[in-house]
Amino acid sequence: MEERGAAAARGGGRRTVTQMLVVGIIASALGIALGIAIDWFPEQGSTQADDIDTLWDVLVIASVPFFVLVSVVVLFAVRDFRVRPGEEHLDGPPIHGSTRLEVIWTTIPAVILVGLCTYAWIVLTDIEEAPAQGPERQVIVTGEQFTWTFEYREGGKTFKTSQLYVPQGESVQFKVRSKDVIHDFWVPDWRMKIDAVPGITTDFRVTPTLMGRHEIVCAELCGIGHAFMRQTATVVTPDDFRAWVAKQTAPKGSGAAAGGDGENQPAEVDGKTLFTEGNTAGATACGACHALSDAGTTATTGPDLDAVLKGKSVEEIKRDIVDPGAEVANGFAPGIMPSNYDELLSEQEVDGLATYLSEVTK
Ligand code: CUA
């Protein structure tokens, strides 16, 4: 009687294993197909991007079967070994474990993990190889709450901007630093990202291929303005890049400085547009962080300007813009507003913005 029961159980067990295998293989195939079919990333914008995307696909292919294996075992165990009515007080047979099984299920994942890590390491080392010839451009990237600054050394001259410009098809090494907390310098189109850590310099290399504007994102939660710590990387032709550098290094007052429109341009500044859209020199829109009823913005990262600017003079508002640490509104921590607006805005823009703000908050 007992032997027959055991034999039947063995037969049932074999059938269950077959079912699990069939379900597992089908689910893995579907999962892998789905994982490959999904368009996870934006358009490839650098020579590094393709290898990263391939690495991702390989990791998806390797991971899905294990996810399926664990899920299938859990689901079948729930089906076959669940407590049935009347069994609430029963305990299973005493089991001592199986050394052989434990060795197997430790060794196999360990070998696979080491293999995948080695592959990832090879890919990363490979795509960050220095270019075989020619000097390489370095850009020092400094993160701070809540903005990025880029320092260039071009033709013996050093300059800083809040706008990242790089030439198409030329390798750039970014040296990444932080002034305060940990940030993370990420350009999704390039697929490259690295932490900006106070006290050390990290780096990555990239050779941009796709022209135009690419989003720079801070990918490390760094404080209340983290979500707004976004700037733009513009990839231009090498000729346009040289022209841009010449403009940046031109002596101040020639009308070519950042934010300047050239001497012949009218100095008319639309304060409201500047407030809601920012400018091309990299000043982010004030309205991204501040509420102002005239501009229809409702953000609460910074103080409500209808309240805090009420009755302030144009001069006081100008100081608030270029030196936000001088007087910080109640309930807000100092240092939330970037202190580089005096670099990002021209004098006319500061004037125009302050005049607009004082008029609409009277
Ligand atoms: Cu800087 Cu998030």
mmCIF file of C-alpha atoms and ligand atoms in Angstrom:
data_model
loop_
_atom_site.group_PDB
_atom_site.id
_atom_site.type_symbol
_atom_site.label_atom_id
_atom_site.label_comp_id
_atom_site.label_asym_id
_atom_site.label_seq_id
_atom_site.Cartn_x
_atom_site.Cartn_y
_atom_site.Cartn_z
ATOM 1 C CA MET A 1 0.000 0.000 0.000
ATOM 2 C CA GLU A 2 2.669 2.427 1.067
ATOM 3 C CA GLU A 3 4.959 1.501 -1.818
ATOM 4 C CA ARG A 4 2.217 2.055 -4.346
ATOM 5 C CA GLY A 5 1.561 5.503 -2.897
ATOM 6 C CA ALA A 6 5.237 6.416 -3.165
ATOM 7 C CA ALA A 7 5.389 5.200 -6.766
ATOM 8 C CA ALA A 8 2.300 7.216 -7.650
ATOM 9 C CA ALA A 9 3.825 10.272 -6.005
ATOM 10 C CA ARG A 10 7.016 9.779 -8.039
ATOM 11 C CA GLY A 11 4.979 9.512 -11.224
ATOM 12 C CA GLY A 12 3.046 12.660 -10.305
ATOM 13 C CA GLY A 13 6.317 14.422 -9.467
ATOM 14 C CA ARG A 14 7.762 13.591 -12.873
ATOM 15 C CA ARG A 15 4.630 14.898 -14.557
ATOM 16 C CA THR A 16 4.856 18.114 -12.539
ATOM 17 C CA VAL A 17 8.498 18.614 -13.510
ATOM 18 C CA THR A 18 7.541 18.163 -17.170
ATOM 19 C CA GLN A 19 4.755 20.730 -16.775
ATOM 20 C CA MET A 20 7.151 23.154 -15.087
ATOM 21 C CA LEU A 21 9.687 22.722 -17.870
ATOM 22 C CA VAL A 22 7.108 23.379 -20.594
ATOM 23 C CA VAL A 23 5.679 26.425 -18.802
ATOM 24 C CA GLY A 24 9.190 27.688 -18.034
ATOM 25 C CA ILE A 25 10.469 27.363 -21.590
ATOM 26 C CA ILE A 26 7.424 29.068 -23.083
ATOM 27 C CA ALA A 27 7.499 31.867 -20.499
ATOM 28 C CA SER A 28 11.252 32.382 -20.994
ATOM 29 C CA ALA A 29 10.872 32.560 -24.770
ATOM 30 C CA LEU A 30 8.034 35.092 -24.462
ATOM 31 C CA GLY A 31 9.932 37.095 -21.851
ATOM 32 C CA ILE A 32 13.090 37.252 -23.943
ATOM 33 C CA ALA A 33 11.150 38.187 -27.075
ATOM 34 C CA LEU A 34 9.393 40.953 -25.152
ATOM 35 C CA GLY A 35 12.637 42.132 -23.535
ATOM 36 C CA ILE A 36 14.325 42.456 -26.909
ATOM 37 C CA ALA A 37 11.288 43.964 -28.639
ATOM 38 C CA ILE A 38 10.842 46.783 -26.125
ATOM 39 C CA ASP A 39 12.598 49.957 -27.225
ATOM 40 C CA TRP A 40 14.227 50.728 -23.894
ATOM 41 C CA PHE A 41 16.497 53.567 -24.885
ATOM 42 C CA PRO A 42 16.481 56.828 -26.842
ATOM 43 C CA GLU A 43 18.267 57.109 -30.167
ATOM 44 C CA GLN A 44 21.947 56.174 -30.025
ATOM 45 C CA GLY A 45 23.985 59.354 -29.790
ATOM 46 C CA SER A 46 27.563 58.164 -29.388
ATOM 47 C CA THR A 47 29.979 55.503 -30.583
ATOM 48 C CA GLN A 48 29.619 53.946 -27.126
ATOM 49 C CA ALA A 49 25.859 53.508 -27.306
ATOM 50 C CA ASP A 50 25.683 50.418 -29.505
ATOM 51 C CA ASP A 51 27.896 48.278 -27.253
ATOM 52 C CA ILE A 52 25.919 49.353 -24.197
ATOM 53 C CA ASP A 53 22.633 48.428 -25.881
ATOM 54 C CA THR A 54 24.036 45.026 -26.837
ATOM 55 C CA LEU A 55 25.229 44.511 -23.262
ATOM 56 C CA TRP A 56 21.728 45.332 -22.081
ATOM 57 C CA ASP A 57 20.180 42.796 -24.462
ATOM 58 C CA VAL A 58 22.582 40.085 -23.331
ATOM 59 C CA LEU A 59 21.737 40.799 -19.688
ATOM 60 C CA VAL A 60 18.018 40.631 -20.470
ATOM 61 C CA ILE A 61 18.452 37.307 -22.265
ATOM 62 C CA ALA A 62 20.471 35.919 -19.359
ATOM 63 C CA SER A 63 18.154 37.225 -16.633
ATOM 64 C CA VAL A 64 14.709 36.310 -17.937
ATOM 65 C CA PRO A 65 15.101 32.494 -17.612
ATOM 66 C CA PHE A 66 16.161 32.870 -13.964
ATOM 67 C CA PHE A 67 13.249 35.111 -13.165
ATOM 68 C CA VAL A 68 10.993 32.543 -14.844
ATOM 69 C CA LEU A 69 12.671 29.635 -13.011
ATOM 70 C CA VAL A 70 12.081 31.212 -9.601
ATOM 71 C CA SER A 71 8.510 32.271 -10.459
ATOM 72 C CA VAL A 72 7.563 28.849 -11.856
ATOM 73 C CA VAL A 73 8.932 26.995 -8.823
ATOM 74 C CA VAL A 74 7.079 29.348 -6.474
ATOM 75 C CA LEU A 75 3.799 29.056 -8.394
ATOM 76 C CA PHE A 76 3.930 25.243 -8.676
ATOM 77 C CA ALA A 77 4.893 24.930 -5.002
ATOM 78 C CA VAL A 78 1.899 27.052 -4.078
ATOM 79 C CA ARG A 79 -0.326 24.854 -6.243
ATOM 80 C CA ASP A 80 0.944 21.460 -5.043
ATOM 81 C CA PHE A 81 2.002 22.053 -1.456
ATOM 82 C CA ARG A 82 -0.575 24.516 -0.215
ATOM 83 C CA VAL A 83 -2.350 23.688 3.041
ATOM 84 C CA ARG A 84 -5.696 22.041 2.343
ATOM 85 C CA PRO A 85 -8.670 22.193 4.692
ATOM 86 C CA GLY A 86 -7.993 19.964 7.697
ATOM 87 C CA GLU A 87 -4.206 20.099 7.258
ATOM 88 C CA GLU A 88 -3.671 23.283 9.251
ATOM 89 C CA HIS A 89 -1.921 21.490 12.097
ATOM 90 C CA LEU A 90 0.117 19.053 10.053
ATOM 91 C CA ASP A 91 3.847 19.497 9.692
ATOM 92 C CA GLY A 92 5.882 18.246 6.750
ATOM 93 C CA PRO A 93 8.383 15.402 7.008
ATOM 94 C CA PRO A 94 11.658 16.353 8.755
ATOM 95 C CA ILE A 95 14.249 17.113 6.046
ATOM 96 C CA HIS A 96 17.942 17.629 6.570
ATOM 97 C CA GLY A 97 18.589 19.526 3.406
ATOM 98 C CA SER A 98 20.769 18.406 0.554
ATOM 99 C CA THR A 99 24.407 19.381 0.363
ATOM 100 C CA ARG A 100 24.597 18.356 -3.277
ATOM 101 C CA LEU A 101 21.654 20.571 -4.258
ATOM 102 C CA GLU A 102 23.054 23.501 -2.304
ATOM 103 C CA VAL A 103 26.441 23.184 -3.981
ATOM 104 C CA ILE A 104 24.746 23.089 -7.380
ATOM 105 C CA TRP A 105 22.471 26.067 -6.823
ATOM 106 C CA THR A 106 25.325 28.132 -5.450
ATOM 107 C CA THR A 107 27.898 27.237 -8.093
ATOM 108 C CA ILE A 108 25.792 27.738 -11.210
ATOM 109 C CA PRO A 109 24.624 31.310 -10.396
ATOM 110 C CA ALA A 110 28.130 32.210 -9.200
ATOM 111 C CA VAL A 111 29.675 31.076 -12.476
ATOM 112 C CA ILE A 112 27.024 32.921 -14.516
ATOM 113 C CA LEU A 113 27.452 36.107 -12.443
ATOM 114 C CA VAL A 114 31.219 36.090 -12.806
ATOM 115 C CA GLY A 115 30.796 35.521 -16.537
ATOM 116 C CA LEU A 116 28.351 38.427 -16.978
ATOM 117 C CA CYS A 117 30.470 40.747 -14.800
ATOM 118 C CA THR A 118 33.541 39.909 -16.861
ATOM 119 C CA TYR A 119 31.667 40.615 -20.077
ATOM 120 C CA ALA A 120 30.351 43.951 -18.725
ATOM 121 C CA TRP A 121 33.816 44.907 -17.533
ATOM 122 C CA ILE A 122 35.316 44.125 -20.938
ATOM 123 C CA VAL A 123 32.647 46.206 -22.701
ATOM 124 C CA LEU A 124 33.140 49.191 -20.371
ATOM 125 C CA THR A 125 36.924 49.071 -20.638
ATOM 126 C CA ASP A 126 36.684 48.727 -24.373
ATOM 127 C CA ILE A 127 34.321 51.660 -25.051
ATOM 128 C CA GLU A 128 36.296 53.971 -22.767
ATOM 129 C CA GLU A 129 39.599 53.309 -24.443
ATOM 130 C CA ALA A 130 41.492 56.533 -25.190
ATOM 131 C CA PRO A 131 41.581 57.452 -28.876
ATOM 132 C CA ALA A 132 44.587 55.944 -30.634
ATOM 133 C CA GLN A 133 45.896 59.235 -31.941
ATOM 134 C CA GLY A 134 45.732 62.942 -31.391
ATOM 135 C CA PRO A 135 45.258 64.927 -28.219
ATOM 136 C CA GLU A 136 41.958 64.458 -26.507
ATOM 137 C CA ARG A 137 39.646 67.157 -25.294
ATOM 138 C CA GLN A 138 38.905 67.254 -21.562
ATOM 139 C CA VAL A 139 35.902 68.963 -20.036
ATOM 140 C CA ILE A 140 35.682 69.366 -16.295
ATOM 141 C CA VAL A 141 32.115 68.882 -15.119
ATOM 142 C CA THR A 142 31.222 70.275 -11.716
ATOM 143 C CA GLY A 143 27.938 69.340 -10.087
ATOM 144 C CA GLU A 144 26.388 71.388 -7.321
ATOM 145 C CA GLN A 145 22.894 71.789 -5.917
ATOM 146 C CA PHE A 146 21.293 72.145 -8.460
ATOM 147 C CA THR A 147 23.253 72.867 -11.567
ATOM 148 C CA TRP A 148 26.142 71.720 -13.748
ATOM 149 C CA THR A 149 29.108 73.843 -14.812
ATOM 150 C CA PHE A 150 31.520 72.929 -17.606
ATOM 151 C CA GLU A 151 35.110 74.043 -17.710
ATOM 152 C CA TYR A 152 37.024 73.989 -20.981
ATOM 153 C CA ARG A 153 40.680 74.448 -21.757
ATOM 154 C CA GLU A 154 40.910 75.366 -25.419
ATOM 155 C CA GLY A 155 43.933 76.850 -27.143
ATOM 156 C CA GLY A 156 45.592 77.788 -23.861
ATOM 157 C CA LYS A 157 42.487 79.552 -22.558
ATOM 158 C CA THR A 158 40.211 78.370 -19.781
ATOM 159 C CA PHE A 159 36.538 79.226 -19.577
ATOM 160 C CA LYS A 160 33.443 78.011 -17.781
ATOM 161 C CA THR A 161 29.948 77.713 -19.130
ATOM 162 C CA SER A 162 26.646 76.263 -18.087
ATOM 163 C CA GLN A 163 26.133 75.101 -21.671
ATOM 164 C CA LEU A 164 27.817 71.921 -22.766
ATOM 165 C CA TYR A 165 28.978 72.079 -26.384
ATOM 166 C CA VAL A 166 30.966 69.266 -27.940
ATOM 167 C CA PRO A 167 32.068 68.612 -31.491
ATOM 168 C CA GLN A 168 30.630 65.682 -33.394
ATOM 169 C CA GLY A 169 32.924 62.707 -33.926
ATOM 170 C CA GLU A 170 35.661 63.797 -31.507
ATOM 171 C CA SER A 171 36.407 61.950 -28.280
ATOM 172 C CA VAL A 172 35.841 63.918 -25.090
ATOM 173 C CA GLN A 173 36.912 62.917 -21.628
ATOM 174 C CA PHE A 174 34.676 64.295 -18.894
ATOM 175 C CA LYS A 175 36.284 64.781 -15.503
ATOM 176 C CA VAL A 176 33.423 64.860 -13.068
ATOM 177 C CA ARG A 177 33.445 66.534 -9.648
ATOM 178 C CA SER A 178 30.982 67.730 -7.055
ATOM 179 C CA LYS A 179 31.007 70.787 -4.817
ATOM 180 C CA ASP A 180 28.547 69.487 -2.239
ATOM 181 C CA VAL A 181 26.693 66.165 -2.325
ATOM 182 C CA ILE A 182 26.704 63.184 -4.687
ATOM 183 C CA HIS A 183 25.210 63.930 -8.099
ATOM 184 C CA ASP A 184 25.311 61.807 -11.219
ATOM 185 C CA PHE A 185 26.244 63.105 -14.641
ATOM 186 C CA TRP A 186 24.117 61.300 -17.199
ATOM 187 C CA VAL A 187 23.434 61.874 -20.878
ATOM 188 C CA PRO A 188 20.932 59.153 -21.810
ATOM 189 C CA ASP A 189 21.494 59.556 -25.567
ATOM 190 C CA TRP A 190 25.170 58.794 -25.033
ATOM 191 C CA ARG A 191 24.401 55.922 -22.604
ATOM 192 C CA MET A 192 27.182 57.106 -20.320
ATOM 193 C CA LYS A 193 26.775 58.142 -16.699
ATOM 194 C CA ILE A 194 28.970 58.501 -13.685
ATOM 195 C CA ASP A 195 28.591 59.729 -10.124
ATOM 196 C CA ALA A 196 29.932 63.145 -9.183
ATOM 197 C CA VAL A 197 31.370 62.498 -5.748
ATOM 198 C CA PRO A 198 32.699 65.228 -3.421
ATOM 199 C CA GLY A 199 36.431 64.870 -2.902
ATOM 200 C CA ILE A 200 37.250 62.702 -5.895
ATOM 201 C CA THR A 201 37.256 63.071 -9.657
ATOM 202 C CA THR A 202 35.512 60.459 -11.744
ATOM 203 C CA ASP A 203 35.513 60.321 -15.517
ATOM 204 C CA PHE A 204 34.029 58.891 -18.654
ATOM 205 C CA ARG A 205 34.780 59.151 -22.337
ATOM 206 C CA VAL A 206 32.372 59.692 -25.105
ATOM 207 C CA THR A 207 32.484 60.281 -28.842
ATOM 208 C CA PRO A 208 29.212 61.992 -29.758
ATOM 209 C CA THR A 209 27.807 61.057 -33.133
ATOM 210 C CA LEU A 210 24.297 62.469 -33.167
ATOM 211 C CA MET A 211 24.059 66.224 -33.815
ATOM 212 C CA GLY A 212 21.741 68.478 -31.906
ATOM 213 C CA ARG A 213 20.566 68.828 -28.345
ATOM 214 C CA HIS A 214 20.749 66.018 -25.810
ATOM 215 C CA GLU A 215 19.407 66.073 -22.312
ATOM 216 C CA ILE A 216 21.787 66.040 -19.351
ATOM 217 C CA VAL A 217 20.151 64.529 -16.298
ATOM 218 C CA CYS A 218 21.278 64.336 -12.696
ATOM 219 C CA ALA A 219 20.671 60.686 -11.835
ATOM 220 C CA GLU A 220 21.351 60.765 -8.124
ATOM 221 C CA LEU A 221 18.785 62.087 -5.668
ATOM 222 C CA CYS A 222 20.648 65.157 -4.411
ATOM 223 C CA GLY A 223 18.102 67.381 -2.693
ATOM 224 C CA ILE A 224 14.932 69.307 -3.271
ATOM 225 C CA GLY A 225 15.955 70.631 -6.701
ATOM 226 C CA HIS A 226 17.172 67.266 -8.020
ATOM 227 C CA ALA A 227 14.391 66.984 -10.578
ATOM 228 C CA PHE A 228 15.343 70.359 -12.073
ATOM 229 C CA MET A 229 19.055 69.568 -12.330
ATOM 230 C CA ARG A 230 18.781 69.185 -16.067
ATOM 231 C CA GLN A 231 20.778 70.874 -18.749
ATOM 232 C CA THR A 232 21.505 70.348 -22.403
ATOM 233 C CA ALA A 233 24.481 68.968 -24.270
ATOM 234 C CA THR A 234 24.680 70.353 -27.782
ATOM 235 C CA VAL A 235 26.617 68.413 -30.379
ATOM 236 C CA VAL A 236 27.806 70.615 -33.242
ATOM 237 C CA THR A 237 30.166 70.237 -36.189
ATOM 238 C CA PRO A 238 33.867 70.687 -35.334
ATOM 239 C CA ASP A 239 33.807 74.023 -37.209
ATOM 240 C CA ASP A 240 30.818 75.298 -35.269
ATOM 241 C CA PHE A 241 32.505 74.137 -32.083
ATOM 242 C CA ARG A 242 35.612 76.177 -32.854
ATOM 243 C CA ALA A 243 33.432 79.192 -33.596
ATOM 244 C CA TRP A 244 31.630 78.696 -30.284
ATOM 245 C CA VAL A 245 34.955 78.447 -28.427
ATOM 246 C CA ALA A 246 36.155 81.639 -30.105
ATOM 247 C CA LYS A 247 32.993 83.368 -28.898
ATOM 248 C CA GLN A 248 33.448 82.088 -25.352
ATOM 249 C CA THR A 249 37.080 83.191 -25.180
ATOM 250 C CA ALA A 250 36.506 86.574 -26.840
ATOM 251 C CA PRO A 251 37.224 89.436 -24.452
ATOM 252 C CA LYS A 252 34.193 90.502 -22.431
ATOM 253 C CA GLY A 253 32.375 93.533 -23.668
ATOM 254 C CA SER A 254 32.722 92.516 -27.300
ATOM 255 C CA GLY A 255 29.099 91.498 -27.118
ATOM 256 C CA ALA A 256 29.941 87.848 -27.571
ATOM 257 C CA ALA A 257 29.879 86.741 -23.955
ATOM 258 C CA ALA A 258 27.459 84.090 -22.798
ATOM 259 C CA GLY A 259 23.930 85.385 -22.860
ATOM 260 C CA GLY A 260 24.893 88.456 -24.864
ATOM 261 C CA ASP A 261 23.109 89.002 -28.110
ATOM 262 C CA GLY A 262 25.842 90.903 -29.870
ATOM 263 C CA GLU A 263 26.198 94.673 -29.743
ATOM 264 C CA ASN A 264 23.794 95.446 -32.551
ATOM 265 C CA GLN A 265 20.906 93.527 -31.073
ATOM 266 C CA PRO A 266 18.295 95.513 -29.216
ATOM 267 C CA ALA A 267 18.548 95.102 -25.463
ATOM 268 C CA GLU A 268 14.803 94.529 -25.113
ATOM 269 C CA VAL A 269 14.264 91.707 -22.650
ATOM 270 C CA ASP A 270 10.890 90.085 -22.160
ATOM 271 C CA GLY A 271 10.959 89.323 -18.437
ATOM 272 C CA LYS A 272 7.945 87.069 -18.534
ATOM 273 C CA THR A 273 9.353 84.842 -21.299
ATOM 274 C CA LEU A 274 12.670 84.688 -19.501
ATOM 275 C CA PHE A 275 10.821 83.698 -16.328
ATOM 276 C CA THR A 276 8.859 80.891 -17.938
ATOM 277 C CA GLU A 277 11.418 79.621 -20.457
ATOM 278 C CA GLY A 278 14.921 80.521 -19.263
ATOM 279 C CA ASN A 279 17.532 81.482 -21.837
ATOM 280 C CA THR A 280 19.827 79.762 -24.305
ATOM 281 C CA ALA A 281 22.886 80.373 -22.122
ATOM 282 C CA GLY A 282 21.554 77.717 -19.771
ATOM 283 C CA ALA A 283 19.603 79.731 -17.231
ATOM 284 C CA THR A 284 16.726 77.444 -16.298
ATOM 285 C CA ALA A 285 13.234 78.873 -16.143
ATOM 286 C CA CYS A 286 12.511 80.588 -12.806
ATOM 287 C CA GLY A 287 8.987 79.221 -13.106
ATOM 288 C CA ALA A 288 10.316 75.653 -12.826
ATOM 289 C CA CYS A 289 10.839 76.301 -9.107
ATOM 290 C CA HIS A 290 8.795 79.386 -8.251
ATOM 291 C CA ALA A 291 5.105 80.143 -8.182
ATOM 292 C CA LEU A 292 4.115 83.454 -9.772
ATOM 293 C CA SER A 293 0.495 84.154 -10.577
ATOM 294 C CA ASP A 294 1.217 86.548 -13.461
ATOM 295 C CA ALA A 295 3.242 83.832 -15.239
ATOM 296 C CA GLY A 296 0.809 81.086 -14.229
ATOM 297 C CA THR A 297 3.478 78.966 -12.514
ATOM 298 C CA THR A 298 2.768 77.000 -9.351
ATOM 299 C CA ALA A 299 6.019 75.209 -8.451
ATOM 300 C CA THR A 300 6.942 75.034 -4.787
ATOM 301 C CA THR A 301 10.656 74.199 -4.788
ATOM 302 C CA GLY A 302 11.443 77.857 -4.128
ATOM 303 C CA PRO A 303 9.433 80.562 -2.378
ATOM 304 C CA ASP A 304 6.151 81.842 -3.808
ATOM 305 C CA LEU A 305 7.265 85.054 -5.486
ATOM 306 C CA ASP A 306 3.871 86.744 -5.202
ATOM 307 C CA ALA A 307 4.405 86.612 -1.445
ATOM 308 C CA VAL A 308 8.142 87.168 -0.957
ATOM 309 C CA LEU A 309 8.764 89.832 -3.592
ATOM 310 C CA LYS A 310 5.770 91.957 -2.624
ATOM 311 C CA GLY A 311 6.923 95.542 -2.178
ATOM 312 C CA LYS A 312 10.555 94.824 -3.030
ATOM 313 C CA SER A 313 12.436 97.273 -5.216
ATOM 314 C CA VAL A 314 13.972 96.371 -8.562
ATOM 315 C CA GLU A 315 17.423 96.626 -6.964
ATOM 316 C CA GLU A 316 16.488 94.232 -4.151
ATOM 317 C CA ILE A 317 15.061 91.742 -6.625
ATOM 318 C CA LYS A 318 18.229 91.957 -8.735
ATOM 319 C CA ARG A 319 20.281 91.054 -5.694
ATOM 320 C CA ASP A 320 17.939 88.134 -4.952
ATOM 321 C CA ILE A 321 18.567 86.817 -8.463
ATOM 322 C CA VAL A 322 22.355 87.102 -8.625
ATOM 323 C CA ASP A 323 23.097 86.477 -4.940
ATOM 324 C CA PRO A 324 20.303 84.241 -3.665
ATOM 325 C CA GLY A 325 22.194 83.383 -0.493
ATOM 326 C CA ALA A 326 22.161 86.986 0.781
ATOM 327 C CA GLU A 327 18.605 86.721 2.061
ATOM 328 C CA VAL A 328 16.791 83.406 2.195
ATOM 329 C CA ALA A 329 13.018 83.264 2.578
ATOM 330 C CA ASN A 330 11.612 81.708 5.741
ATOM 331 C CA GLY A 331 11.132 77.976 5.547
ATOM 332 C CA PHE A 332 13.657 77.480 2.729
ATOM 333 C CA ALA A 333 17.166 76.114 3.137
ATOM 334 C CA PRO A 334 20.011 78.253 1.793
ATOM 335 C CA GLY A 335 21.738 76.978 -1.348
ATOM 336 C CA ILE A 336 18.676 75.593 -3.096
ATOM 337 C CA MET A 337 18.729 78.275 -5.771
ATOM 338 C CA PRO A 338 21.825 78.056 -7.989
ATOM 339 C CA SER A 339 24.180 80.956 -7.345
ATOM 340 C CA ASN A 340 25.366 81.253 -10.928
ATOM 341 C CA TYR A 341 22.534 83.274 -12.438
ATOM 342 C CA ASP A 342 24.837 86.252 -12.692
ATOM 343 C CA GLU A 343 26.907 84.173 -15.120
ATOM 344 C CA LEU A 344 23.926 82.758 -16.975
ATOM 345 C CA LEU A 345 22.015 85.989 -17.430
ATOM 346 C CA SER A 346 23.303 89.091 -19.151
ATOM 347 C CA GLU A 347 23.033 92.404 -17.315
ATOM 348 C CA GLN A 348 20.070 93.383 -19.490
ATOM 349 C CA GLU A 349 18.376 90.105 -18.698
ATOM 350 C CA VAL A 350 18.789 90.588 -14.936
ATOM 351 C CA ASP A 351 17.394 94.118 -15.336
ATOM 352 C CA GLY A 352 14.493 92.960 -17.471
ATOM 353 C CA LEU A 353 13.632 90.085 -15.162
ATOM 354 C CA ALA A 354 13.817 92.174 -11.999
ATOM 355 C CA THR A 355 11.725 94.943 -13.546
ATOM 356 C CA TYR A 356 9.091 92.446 -14.638
ATOM 357 C CA LEU A 357 9.035 90.772 -11.214
ATOM 358 C CA SER A 358 8.745 94.027 -9.339
ATOM 359 C CA GLU A 359 5.859 95.157 -11.554
ATOM 360 C CA VAL A 360 3.805 91.993 -11.194
ATOM 361 C CA THR A 361 4.346 91.617 -7.440
ATOM 362 C CA LYS A 362 3.618 95.218 -6.415
HETATM 363 CU CU1 CUA B 1 22.073 66.617 -8.552
HETATM 364 CU CU2 CUA B 1 20.251 65.077 -8.420
#
